[in-house]
Coordinates of C-alpha atoms and ligand atoms in Angstrom, one line a residue:
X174 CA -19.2 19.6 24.3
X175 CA -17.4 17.2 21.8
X176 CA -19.4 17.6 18.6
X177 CA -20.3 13.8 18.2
X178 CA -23.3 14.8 15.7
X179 CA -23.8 11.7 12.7
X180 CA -22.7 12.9 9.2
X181 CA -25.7 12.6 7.1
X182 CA -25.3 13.5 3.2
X183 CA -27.7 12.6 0.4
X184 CA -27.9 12.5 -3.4
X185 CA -31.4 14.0 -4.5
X186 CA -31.9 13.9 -7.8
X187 CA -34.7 14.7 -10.1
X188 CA -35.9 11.6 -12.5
X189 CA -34.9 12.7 -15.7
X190 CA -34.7 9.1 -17.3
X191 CA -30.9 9.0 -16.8
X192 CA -28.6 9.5 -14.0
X193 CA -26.4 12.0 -15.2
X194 CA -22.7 12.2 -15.2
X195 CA -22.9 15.3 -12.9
X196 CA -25.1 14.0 -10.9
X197 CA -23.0 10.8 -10.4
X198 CA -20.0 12.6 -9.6
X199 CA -22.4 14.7 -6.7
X200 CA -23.4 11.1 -5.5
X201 CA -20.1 9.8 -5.3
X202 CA -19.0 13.0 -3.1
X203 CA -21.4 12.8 -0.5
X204 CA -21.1 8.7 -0.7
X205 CA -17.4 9.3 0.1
X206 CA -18.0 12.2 2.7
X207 CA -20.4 10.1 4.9
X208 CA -18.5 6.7 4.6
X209 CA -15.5 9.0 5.7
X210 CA -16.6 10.2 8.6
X211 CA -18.7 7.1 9.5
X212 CA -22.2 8.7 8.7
X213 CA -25.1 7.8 6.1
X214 CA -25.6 8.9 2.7
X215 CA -29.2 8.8 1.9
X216 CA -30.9 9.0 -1.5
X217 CA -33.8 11.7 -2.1
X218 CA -35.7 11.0 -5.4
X219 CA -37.2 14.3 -6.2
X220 CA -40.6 13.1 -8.1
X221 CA -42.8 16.1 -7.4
X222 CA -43.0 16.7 -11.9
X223 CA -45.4 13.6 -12.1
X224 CA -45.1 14.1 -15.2
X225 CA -41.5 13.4 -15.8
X226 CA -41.4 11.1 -12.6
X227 CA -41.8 7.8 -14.3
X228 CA -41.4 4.5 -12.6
X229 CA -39.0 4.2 -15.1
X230 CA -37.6 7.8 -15.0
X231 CA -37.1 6.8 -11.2
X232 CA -35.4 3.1 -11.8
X233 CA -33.0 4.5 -14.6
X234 CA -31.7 6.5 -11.5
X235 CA -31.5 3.7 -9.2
X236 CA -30.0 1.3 -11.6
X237 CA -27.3 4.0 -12.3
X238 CA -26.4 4.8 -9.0
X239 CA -26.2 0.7 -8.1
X240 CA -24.1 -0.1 -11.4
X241 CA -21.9 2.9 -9.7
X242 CA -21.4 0.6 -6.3
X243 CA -23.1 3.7 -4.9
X244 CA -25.3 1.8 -2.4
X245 CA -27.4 4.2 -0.5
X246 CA -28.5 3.7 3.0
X247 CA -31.7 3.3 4.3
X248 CA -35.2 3.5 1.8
X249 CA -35.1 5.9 -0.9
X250 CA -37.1 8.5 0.0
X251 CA -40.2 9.5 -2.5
X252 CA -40.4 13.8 -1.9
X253 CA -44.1 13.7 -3.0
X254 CA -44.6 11.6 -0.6
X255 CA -44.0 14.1 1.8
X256 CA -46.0 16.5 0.3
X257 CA -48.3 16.8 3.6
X258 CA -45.4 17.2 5.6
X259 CA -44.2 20.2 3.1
X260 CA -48.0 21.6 3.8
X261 CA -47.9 21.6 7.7
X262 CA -44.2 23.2 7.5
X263 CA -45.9 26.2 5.3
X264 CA -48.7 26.2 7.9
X265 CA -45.8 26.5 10.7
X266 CA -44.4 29.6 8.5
X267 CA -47.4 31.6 8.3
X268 CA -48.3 30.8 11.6
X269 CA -44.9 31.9 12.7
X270 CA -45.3 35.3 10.4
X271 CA -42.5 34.2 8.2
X272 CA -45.0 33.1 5.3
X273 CA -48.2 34.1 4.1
X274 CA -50.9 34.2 1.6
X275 CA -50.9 35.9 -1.8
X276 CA -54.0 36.5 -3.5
X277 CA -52.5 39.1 -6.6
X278 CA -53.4 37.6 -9.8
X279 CA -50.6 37.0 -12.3
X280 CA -51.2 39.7 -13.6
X281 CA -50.2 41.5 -10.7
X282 CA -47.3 39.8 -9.4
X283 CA -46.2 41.0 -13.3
X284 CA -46.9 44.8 -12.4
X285 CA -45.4 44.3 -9.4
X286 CA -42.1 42.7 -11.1
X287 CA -41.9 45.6 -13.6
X288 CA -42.4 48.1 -11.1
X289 CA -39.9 46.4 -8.8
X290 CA -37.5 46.0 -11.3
X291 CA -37.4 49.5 -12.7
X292 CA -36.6 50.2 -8.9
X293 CA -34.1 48.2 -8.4
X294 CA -35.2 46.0 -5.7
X295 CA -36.9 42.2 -5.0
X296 CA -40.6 41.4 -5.4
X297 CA -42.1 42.5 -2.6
X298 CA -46.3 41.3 -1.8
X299 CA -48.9 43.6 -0.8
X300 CA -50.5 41.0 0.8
X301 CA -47.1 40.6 3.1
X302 CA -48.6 42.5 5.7
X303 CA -52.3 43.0 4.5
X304 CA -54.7 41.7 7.0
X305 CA -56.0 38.2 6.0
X306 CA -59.4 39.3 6.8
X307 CA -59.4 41.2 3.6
X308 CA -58.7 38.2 1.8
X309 CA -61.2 37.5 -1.3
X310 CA -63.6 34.9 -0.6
X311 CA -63.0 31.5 -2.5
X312 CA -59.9 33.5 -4.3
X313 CA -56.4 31.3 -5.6
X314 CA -54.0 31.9 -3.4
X315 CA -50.1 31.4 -3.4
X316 CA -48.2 30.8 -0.1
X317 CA -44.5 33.2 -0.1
X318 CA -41.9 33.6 2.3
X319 CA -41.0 36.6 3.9
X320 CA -38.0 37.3 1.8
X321 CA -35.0 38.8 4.5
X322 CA -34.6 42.9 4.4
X323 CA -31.0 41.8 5.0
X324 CA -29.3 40.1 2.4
X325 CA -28.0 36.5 3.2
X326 CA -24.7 35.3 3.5
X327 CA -23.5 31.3 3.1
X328 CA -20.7 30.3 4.2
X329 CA -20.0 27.6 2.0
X330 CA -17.4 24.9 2.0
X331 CA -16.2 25.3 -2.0
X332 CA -17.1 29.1 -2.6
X333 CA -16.0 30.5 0.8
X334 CA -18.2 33.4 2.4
X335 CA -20.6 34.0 -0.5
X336 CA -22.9 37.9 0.4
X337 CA -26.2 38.6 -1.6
X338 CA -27.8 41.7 -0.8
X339 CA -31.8 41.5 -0.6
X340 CA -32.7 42.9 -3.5
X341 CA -32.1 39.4 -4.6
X342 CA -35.0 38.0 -2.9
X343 CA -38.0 38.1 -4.4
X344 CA -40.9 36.6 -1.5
X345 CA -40.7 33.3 -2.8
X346 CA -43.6 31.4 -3.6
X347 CA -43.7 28.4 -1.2
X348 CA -46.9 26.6 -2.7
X349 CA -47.9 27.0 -5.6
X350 CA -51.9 27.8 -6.4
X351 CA -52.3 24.4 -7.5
X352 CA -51.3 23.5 -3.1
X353 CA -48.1 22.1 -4.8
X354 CA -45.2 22.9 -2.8
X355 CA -42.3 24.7 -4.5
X356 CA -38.6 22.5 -4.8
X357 CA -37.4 25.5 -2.7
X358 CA -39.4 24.6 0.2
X359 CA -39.8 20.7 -0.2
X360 CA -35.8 20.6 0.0
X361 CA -35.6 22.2 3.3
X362 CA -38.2 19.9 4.6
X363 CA -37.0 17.1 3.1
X364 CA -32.7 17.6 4.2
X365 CA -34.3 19.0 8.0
X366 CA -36.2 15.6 8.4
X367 CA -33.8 13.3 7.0
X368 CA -31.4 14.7 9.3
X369 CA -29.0 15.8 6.9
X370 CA -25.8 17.8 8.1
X371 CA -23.7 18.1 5.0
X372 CA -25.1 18.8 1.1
X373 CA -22.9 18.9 -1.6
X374 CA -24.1 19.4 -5.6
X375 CA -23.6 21.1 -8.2
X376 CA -23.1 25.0 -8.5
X377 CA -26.1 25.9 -10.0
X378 CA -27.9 25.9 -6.8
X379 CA -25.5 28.2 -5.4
X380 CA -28.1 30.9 -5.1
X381 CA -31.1 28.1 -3.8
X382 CA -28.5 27.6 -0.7
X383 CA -29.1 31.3 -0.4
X384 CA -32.7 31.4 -0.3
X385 CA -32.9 27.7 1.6
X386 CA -30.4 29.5 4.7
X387 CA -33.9 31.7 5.1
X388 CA -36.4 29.1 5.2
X389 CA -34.2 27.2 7.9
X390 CA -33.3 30.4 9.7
X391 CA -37.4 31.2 9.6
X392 CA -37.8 27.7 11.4
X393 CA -35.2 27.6 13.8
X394 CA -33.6 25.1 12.4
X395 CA -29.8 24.2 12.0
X396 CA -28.2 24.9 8.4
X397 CA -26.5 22.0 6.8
X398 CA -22.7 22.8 5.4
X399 CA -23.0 23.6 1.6
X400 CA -20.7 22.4 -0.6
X401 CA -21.4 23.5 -4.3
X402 CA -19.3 22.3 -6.7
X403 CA -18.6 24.0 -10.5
X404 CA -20.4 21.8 -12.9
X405 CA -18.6 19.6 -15.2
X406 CA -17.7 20.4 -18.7
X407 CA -17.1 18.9 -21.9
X408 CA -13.4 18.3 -23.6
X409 CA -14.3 21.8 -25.6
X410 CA -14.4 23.6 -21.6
X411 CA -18.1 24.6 -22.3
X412 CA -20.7 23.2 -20.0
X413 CA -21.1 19.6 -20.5
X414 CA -24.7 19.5 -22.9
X415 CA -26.5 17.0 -25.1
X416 CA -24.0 18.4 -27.4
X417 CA -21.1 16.4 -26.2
X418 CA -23.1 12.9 -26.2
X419 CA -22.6 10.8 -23.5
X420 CA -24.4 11.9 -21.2
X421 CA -25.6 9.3 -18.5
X422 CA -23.6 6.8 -16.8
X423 CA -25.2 4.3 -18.5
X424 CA -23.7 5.4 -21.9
X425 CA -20.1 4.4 -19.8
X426 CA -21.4 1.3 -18.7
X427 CA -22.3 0.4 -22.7
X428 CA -18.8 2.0 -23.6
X429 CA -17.1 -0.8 -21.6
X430 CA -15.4 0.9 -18.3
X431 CA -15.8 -0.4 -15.2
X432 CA -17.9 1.4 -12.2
X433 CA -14.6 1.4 -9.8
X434 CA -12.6 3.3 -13.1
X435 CA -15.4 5.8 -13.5
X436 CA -15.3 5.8 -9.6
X437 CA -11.7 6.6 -9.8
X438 CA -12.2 9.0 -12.5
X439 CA -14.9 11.4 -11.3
X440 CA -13.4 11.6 -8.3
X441 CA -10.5 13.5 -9.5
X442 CA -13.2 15.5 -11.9
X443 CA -13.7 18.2 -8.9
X444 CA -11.6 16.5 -6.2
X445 CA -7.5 16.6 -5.3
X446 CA -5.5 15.1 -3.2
X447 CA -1.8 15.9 -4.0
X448 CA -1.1 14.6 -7.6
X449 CA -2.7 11.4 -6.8
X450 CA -4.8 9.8 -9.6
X451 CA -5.4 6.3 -9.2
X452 CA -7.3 5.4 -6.1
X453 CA -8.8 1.9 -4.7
X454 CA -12.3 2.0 -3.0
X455 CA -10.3 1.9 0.1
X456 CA -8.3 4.9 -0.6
X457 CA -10.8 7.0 -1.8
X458 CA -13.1 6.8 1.4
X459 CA -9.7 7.6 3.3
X460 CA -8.5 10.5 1.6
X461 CA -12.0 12.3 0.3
X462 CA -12.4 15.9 2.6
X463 CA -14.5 18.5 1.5
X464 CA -11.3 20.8 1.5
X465 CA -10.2 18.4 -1.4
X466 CA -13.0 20.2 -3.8
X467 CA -11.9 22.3 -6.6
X468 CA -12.8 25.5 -7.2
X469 CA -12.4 25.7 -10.8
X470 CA -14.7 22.9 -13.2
X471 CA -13.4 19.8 -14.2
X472 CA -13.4 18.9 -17.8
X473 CA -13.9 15.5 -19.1
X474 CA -11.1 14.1 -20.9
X475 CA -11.8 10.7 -22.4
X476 CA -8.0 9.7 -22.7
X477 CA -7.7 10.1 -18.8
X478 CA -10.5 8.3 -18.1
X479 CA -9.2 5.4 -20.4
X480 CA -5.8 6.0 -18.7
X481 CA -7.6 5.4 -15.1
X482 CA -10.3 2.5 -16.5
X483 CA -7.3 0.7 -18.1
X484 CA -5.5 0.8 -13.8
X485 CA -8.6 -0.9 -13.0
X486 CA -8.9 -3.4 -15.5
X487 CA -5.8 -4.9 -14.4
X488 CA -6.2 -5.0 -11.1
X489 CA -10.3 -6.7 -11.4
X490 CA -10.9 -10.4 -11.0
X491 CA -10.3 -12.6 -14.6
X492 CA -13.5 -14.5 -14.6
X493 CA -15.4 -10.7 -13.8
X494 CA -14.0 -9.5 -16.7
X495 CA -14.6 -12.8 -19.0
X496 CA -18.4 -12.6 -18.2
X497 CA -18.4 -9.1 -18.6
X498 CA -16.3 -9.7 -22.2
X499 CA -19.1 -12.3 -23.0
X500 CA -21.8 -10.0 -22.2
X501 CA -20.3 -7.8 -24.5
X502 CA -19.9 -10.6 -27.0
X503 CA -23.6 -11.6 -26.4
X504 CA -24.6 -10.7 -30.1
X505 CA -21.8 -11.3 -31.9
X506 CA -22.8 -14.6 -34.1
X507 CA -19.4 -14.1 -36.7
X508 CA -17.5 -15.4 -33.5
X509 CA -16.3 -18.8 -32.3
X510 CA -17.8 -18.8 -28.7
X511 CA -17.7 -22.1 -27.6
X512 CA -16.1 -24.2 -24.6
X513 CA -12.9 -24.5 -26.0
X514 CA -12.5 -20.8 -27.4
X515 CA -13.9 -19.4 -23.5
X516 CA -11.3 -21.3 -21.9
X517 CA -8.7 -20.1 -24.3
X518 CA -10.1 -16.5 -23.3
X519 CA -10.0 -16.9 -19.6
X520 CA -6.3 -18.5 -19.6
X521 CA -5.2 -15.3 -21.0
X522 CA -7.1 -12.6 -19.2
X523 CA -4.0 -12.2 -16.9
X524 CA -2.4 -11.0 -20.7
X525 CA -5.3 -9.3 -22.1
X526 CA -6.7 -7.4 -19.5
X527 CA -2.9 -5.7 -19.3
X528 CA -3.0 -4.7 -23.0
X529 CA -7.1 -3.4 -22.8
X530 CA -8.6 0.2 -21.2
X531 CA -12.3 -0.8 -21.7
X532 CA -14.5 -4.3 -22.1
X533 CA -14.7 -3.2 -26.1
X534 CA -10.5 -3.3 -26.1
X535 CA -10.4 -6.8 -24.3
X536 CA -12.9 -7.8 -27.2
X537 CA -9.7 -6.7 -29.3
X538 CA -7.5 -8.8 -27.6
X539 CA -9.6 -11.8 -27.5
X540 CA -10.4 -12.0 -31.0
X541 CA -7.7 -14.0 -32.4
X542 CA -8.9 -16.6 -30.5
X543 CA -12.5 -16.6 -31.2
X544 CA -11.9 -15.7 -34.8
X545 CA -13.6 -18.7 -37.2
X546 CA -10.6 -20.7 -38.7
X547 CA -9.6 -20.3 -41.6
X548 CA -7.9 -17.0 -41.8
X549 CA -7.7 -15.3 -44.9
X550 CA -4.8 -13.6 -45.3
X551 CA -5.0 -10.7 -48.0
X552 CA -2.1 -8.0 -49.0
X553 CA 0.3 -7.7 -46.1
X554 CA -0.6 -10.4 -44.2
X555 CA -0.2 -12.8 -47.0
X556 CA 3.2 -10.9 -48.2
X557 CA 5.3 -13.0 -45.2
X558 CA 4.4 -16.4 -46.4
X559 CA 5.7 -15.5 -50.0
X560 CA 9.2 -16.6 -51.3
X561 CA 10.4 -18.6 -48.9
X562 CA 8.1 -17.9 -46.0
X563 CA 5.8 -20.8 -46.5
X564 CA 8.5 -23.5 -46.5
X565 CA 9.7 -22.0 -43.5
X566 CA 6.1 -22.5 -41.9
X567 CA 6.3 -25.8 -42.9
X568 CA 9.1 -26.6 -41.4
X569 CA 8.2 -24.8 -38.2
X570 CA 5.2 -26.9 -38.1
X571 CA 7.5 -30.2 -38.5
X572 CA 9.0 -28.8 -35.1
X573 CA 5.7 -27.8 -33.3
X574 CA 4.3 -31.5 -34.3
X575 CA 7.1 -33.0 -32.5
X576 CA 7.7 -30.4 -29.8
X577 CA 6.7 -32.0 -26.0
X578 CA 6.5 -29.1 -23.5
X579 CA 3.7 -26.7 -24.6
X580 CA 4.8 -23.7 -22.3
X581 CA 5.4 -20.6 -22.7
X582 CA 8.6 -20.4 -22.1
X583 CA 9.7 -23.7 -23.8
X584 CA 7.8 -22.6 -27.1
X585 CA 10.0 -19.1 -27.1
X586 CA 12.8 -21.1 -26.9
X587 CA 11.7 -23.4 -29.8
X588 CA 11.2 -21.0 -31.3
X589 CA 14.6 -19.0 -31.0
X590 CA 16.6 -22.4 -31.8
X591 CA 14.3 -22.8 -34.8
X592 CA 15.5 -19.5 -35.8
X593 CA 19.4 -20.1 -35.0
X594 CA 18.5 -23.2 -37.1
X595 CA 17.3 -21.3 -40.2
X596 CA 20.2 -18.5 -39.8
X597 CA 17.5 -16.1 -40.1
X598 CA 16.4 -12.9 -37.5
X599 CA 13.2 -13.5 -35.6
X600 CA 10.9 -11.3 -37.7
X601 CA 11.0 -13.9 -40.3
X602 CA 9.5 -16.6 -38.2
X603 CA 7.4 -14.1 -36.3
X604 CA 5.8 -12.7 -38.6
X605 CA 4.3 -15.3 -41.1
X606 CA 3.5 -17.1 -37.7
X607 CA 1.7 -14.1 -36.0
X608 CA 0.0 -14.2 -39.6
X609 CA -1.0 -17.9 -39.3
X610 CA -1.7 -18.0 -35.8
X611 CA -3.8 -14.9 -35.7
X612 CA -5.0 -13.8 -38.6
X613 CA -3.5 -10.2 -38.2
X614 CA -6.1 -9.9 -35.2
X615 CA -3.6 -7.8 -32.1
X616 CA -2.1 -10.9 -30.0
X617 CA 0.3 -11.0 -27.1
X618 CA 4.3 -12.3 -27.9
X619 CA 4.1 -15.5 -30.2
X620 CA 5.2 -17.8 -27.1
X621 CA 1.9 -17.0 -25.2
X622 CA -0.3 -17.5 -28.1
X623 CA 1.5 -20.7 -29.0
X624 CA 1.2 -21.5 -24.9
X625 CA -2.8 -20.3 -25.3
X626 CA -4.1 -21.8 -28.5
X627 CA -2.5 -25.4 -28.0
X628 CA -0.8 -28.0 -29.7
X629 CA -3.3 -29.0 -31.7
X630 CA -5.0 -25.4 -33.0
X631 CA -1.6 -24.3 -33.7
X632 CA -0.8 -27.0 -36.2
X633 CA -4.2 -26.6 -37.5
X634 CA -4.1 -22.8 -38.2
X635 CA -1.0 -23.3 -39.7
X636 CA -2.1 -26.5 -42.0
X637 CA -4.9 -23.8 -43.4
X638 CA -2.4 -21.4 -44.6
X639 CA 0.1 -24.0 -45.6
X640 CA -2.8 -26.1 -47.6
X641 CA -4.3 -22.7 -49.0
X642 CA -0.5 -21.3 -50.3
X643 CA 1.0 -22.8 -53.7
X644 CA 4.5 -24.3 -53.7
X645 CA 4.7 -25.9 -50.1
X646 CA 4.4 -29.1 -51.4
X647 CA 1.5 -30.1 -48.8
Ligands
LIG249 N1 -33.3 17.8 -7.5 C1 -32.2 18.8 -7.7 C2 -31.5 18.5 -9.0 O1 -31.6 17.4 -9.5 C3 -31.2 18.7 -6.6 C4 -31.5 19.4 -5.4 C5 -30.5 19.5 -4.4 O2 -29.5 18.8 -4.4 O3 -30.8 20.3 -3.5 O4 -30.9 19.4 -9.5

């Protein structure tokens, strides 16, 4: 029979008050996967720590994930909500002699760690095969799995054929004392009923995979694919920590990329295809295959992810970027931000959004048109309208107050004739005007600025120098 089975992945994360740069990357992998292949990719929160599952713990993750473009499908799924599901599935196990009760104190399950330990082998319960008749009346009890005699093996999709021996196994404690089910057990539960075929997250739950295979081989149930990936690490190759800042995608989002550049970029933190680097939306669904997963960690390099930012802010929509540029400019009260100046800025977006890798660069490139007039020019800025500079300004601006077409290209040209006309090289026009016109603020050739700021600003910012430097005679 043709295997016409729906690929169902999911994120599930645990509210920690951020979503986490890892965990973003393990979103966007099983995002990709499912809309590969067609399928779903469903969103788990894993709230059974009430006390770290905070609305707020819980919207940080959502808000993340939809910033990202990572849209999940279907309702996100609350795991303590399923709590009396996780109960009736332990009930199933011990009915099914795969689980039972354990009533050794801690105390005992310590003696029986040390003991097992010094021998070499798992933690193994008394109470495994102890009649439950001899149970203690009104005693605590823990529910464990029947940990396999045989050792596991998981045939995962990054790591290959991974073997554990049993001695591995401790009988794992299903529910907890307090009737609270263990993340062990909720997560089978939770991936069996949400119908999930394929689970790929981070390497550090290489060994859970292990211990999950038992619970759904104990159940009859079919195993998902695993894929774990290596965790990421920090520029220094150590594993990515408080220590290296920057932790949640949020912190990205405040540093000015864009969700399709740090789309692009953890994609190819953990994921190859060829030597490819730059991928649209379109491309990545397309190309993503689990065989594509590394092996070895990624590493986050901040200059790549400029690099692959920077590809995306050329190719997004002008009047995007200018309200995301004025969000970023929200606070900023030392800056011209009015009609005039905004139309200036979204003119040139074509021109600035070429020369800028993140929102905070654009802000860069826009400020020498939202700069308040006048400009004072200190030190090397001022050193170009000195000696003969200031004359030649003047008589630049003699041309510019006569001069008809206010393109681009007819200004350059002015502006080359001007300097045939003064038998001079270009750098001594361009450079006391750059200095008027911009105040020494990074600007795009003199043509498009002329072309940008207009007639009328253009004489104006150079009547504040001219009026402000001795000897012009104005
Ligand atoms: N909630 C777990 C975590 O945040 C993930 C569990 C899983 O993907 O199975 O690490």
């Amino acid at each position: 029979m043709q295997n016409t089975q729906k690929i169902i992945t999911r994120f599930a994360p645990s509210p920690t008050g951020f979503l986490h740069i890892g965990g973003a990357r393990t979103a966007l992998f099983n995002y990709l996967f499912a809309k590969h292949h067609g399928g779903a990719f469903k969103l788990r929160i894993e709230d059974t720590d009430r006390e770290r599952s905070t609305p707020e713990a819980v919207a940080a993750i959502l808000e993340g994930l939809t910033w990202l473009g990572l849209e999940w499908d279907g309702e996100a799924v609350s795991q303590y909500d399923n709590a009396p599901r996780h109960h009736a599935v332990v009930d199933e196990l011990i009915a099914r002699g795969k689980a039972f009760k354990c009533y050794c104190s801690p105390d005992e399950v310590e003696a029986l760690r040390e003991t097992a330990f010094a021998e070499g082998r798992a933690l193994r319960s008394p109470w495994r095969d102890r009649d439950p008749s001899e149970a203690p009346a009104d005693a605590p009890y823990v529910v464990r799995f029947r940990a396999s005699d045989e050792g596991v093996t998981l045939h995962d999709a990054v790591q290959g054929e991974v073997k554990w021996a049993a001695k591995e196994f401790d009988d794992l404690v299903l529910l907890r004392a307090d009737g609270n089910p263990t993340y062990n057990l909720a997560v089978v539960v939770d991936d069996h009923d949400m119908g999930v075929t394929h689970i790929i997250r981070g390497d550090d739950h290489l060994v859970n995979g292990a211990r999950q295979a038992q619970i759904y081989a104990a159940l009859d149930w079919d195993l998902p694919q695993f894929a774990h990936i290596p965790l990421i690490h920090g520029p220094d190759g150590k594993k990515l920590s408080k220590r290296h800042g920057a932790l949640g995608v949020e912190a990205y989002r405040d540093m000015g990329y864009l969700p399709e550049g740090m789309r692009n970029y953890l994609l190819r933190l953990g994921w190859a295809h060829g030597d490819q680097e730059l991928f649209s939306d379109d491309e990545m669904v397309q190309a993503f295959s689990l065989s594509g997963l590394n092996k070895a960690p990624g590493r986050l390099d901040f200059d790549k992810m400029a690099h692959v930012n920077a590809h995306h802010m050329r190719l997004a929509d002008d009047q995007r970027l200018f309200d995301l540029l004025m969000a970023h400019l929200a606070d900023r009260d030392d800056l011209r931000l009015d009609e005039i100046t905004k139309a200036w800025v979204l003119r040139a977006m074509p021109i600035l959004k070429a020369r800028a890798k993140t929102i905070p660069e654009l802000a860069d490139q826009a400020e020498f048109m939202l700069k308040p007039r006048p400009f004072v020019l200190t030190g090397k800025l001022a050193k170009p309208l000195q000696d003969d500079g200031a004359q030649r300004m003047a008589r630049l601006r003699a041309v510019f107050a006569d001069h008809q077409d206010w393109s681009e290209d007819a200004l350059s040209e002015a502006l080359k004739t001007f300097a045939e006309a003064e038998e001079v090289g270009f750098g001594k026009i361009g450079q006391p005007l750059r200095a008027c016109l911009t105040g020494g603020s990074p600007a795009p050739d003199m043509g498009i600025v002329l072309a940008i700021l207009g007639q009328d600003e253009t004489l104006a910012r150079l009547d504040d120098q001219l009026n402000s430097s001795p000897g012009t005679g104005q």
